[in-house]
Amino acid sequence: MILLDGVTPPRDGTGCLHSVPWFTARLGGALTELTVSGRDLTLPEILSGAIARTAEAHAHTCELSHPRTPQATVVLTRWSDEAVEYLVLSDSVLLLQSPDGAVTPVLDDRLDRLPRSALATDALIDAHLRNKEGGFFTAAADPSVASRAVTGALPRHEVRALVALTDGATRWTEKFHEGDWTALLDLLAKEGTRALVERVRELELADREERAFLGRSKTHDDATAVYVEL
Ligand SMILES: [Zn+2]
């Protein structure tokens, strides 16, 4: 299972001729191919290889050292008869449900742990925190970022279901507090992924007037959920 969430590019450019969808399609294609062909590779090796392959595709035309070069969050999982392996980079979330129903979130919470300041403009974040030591990391053009991902493995019989969520979908729990991770997984199991996205959209619309009043930005964020029962 592969979930990518492309980072919204700034208006003043990314140093790249390509779009974020171009980037995520390339990266996703390379991840898919390497996950199948590279059975002997670890998930960080697969991510590293996919980033390198994607970077090669536009290294000659684009400035890949630009801090806002196209980039994405990543959730990557792979399972066999014996084990479930996982990798999470940046602010998408993976939920693992055990056969007794317990739900464990796998989070790369570097972004949440950064001190929030009114002075933290996008330019300062790009200069000091984005893909920088002490900041947070996304899949962009540097293959070594794969070593920063949160990774692990569990025996297959200890996992009943897997859920991958972009930050637009985790809003149901993290922003609107409609229920905890267990409640979110129950909603997906009973009503499906579309129901979760629809609930988030309803909550966002109800919240929109207040946000406009406070001058905050995006009403919506890309909301994607993947639910897998093993
Ligand atoms: Zn490019």
mmCIF file of N, CA, C and O and ligand atoms in Angstrom, residues 16-18 22 58 61-62, ligand 1:
data_model
loop_
_atom_site.group_PDB
_atom_site.id
_atom_site.type_symbol
_atom_site.label_atom_id
_atom_site.label_comp_id
_atom_site.label_asym_id
_atom_site.label_seq_id
_atom_site.Cartn_x
_atom_site.Cartn_y
_atom_site.Cartn_z
ATOM 1 N N CYS A 16 11.337 24.180 -10.359
ATOM 2 C CA CYS A 16 11.056 22.973 -11.149
ATOM 3 C C CYS A 16 10.044 23.302 -12.240
ATOM 4 O O CYS A 16 9.086 24.031 -12.012
ATOM 5 N N LEU A 17 10.266 22.730 -13.426
ATOM 6 C CA LEU A 17 9.356 22.955 -14.551
ATOM 7 C C LEU A 17 8.087 22.126 -14.427
ATOM 8 O O LEU A 17 7.137 22.321 -15.158
ATOM 9 N N HIS A 18 8.119 21.159 -13.504
ATOM 10 C CA HIS A 18 7.043 20.165 -13.437
ATOM 11 C C HIS A 18 6.048 20.496 -12.335
ATOM 12 O O HIS A 18 6.341 21.276 -11.437
ATOM 13 N N TRP A 22 2.873 15.650 -11.322
ATOM 14 C CA TRP A 22 3.903 14.963 -12.112
ATOM 15 C C TRP A 22 4.865 14.247 -11.165
ATOM 16 O O TRP A 22 5.205 13.078 -11.356
ATOM 17 N N HIS A 58 14.458 14.623 -13.653
ATOM 18 C CA HIS A 58 14.435 16.068 -13.953
ATOM 19 C C HIS A 58 15.658 16.836 -13.432
ATOM 20 O O HIS A 58 15.631 18.058 -13.364
ATOM 21 N N THR A 61 16.957 19.534 -15.901
ATOM 22 C CA THR A 61 16.145 20.699 -16.276
ATOM 23 C C THR A 61 15.760 21.551 -15.070
ATOM 24 O O THR A 61 15.341 22.691 -15.258
ATOM 25 N N CYS A 62 15.869 21.018 -13.867
ATOM 26 C CA CYS A 62 15.292 21.710 -12.712
ATOM 27 C C CYS A 62 16.312 21.875 -11.586
ATOM 28 O O CYS A 62 17.273 21.125 -11.505
HETATM 29 ZN ZN ZN B 1 11.252 19.310 -12.478
#
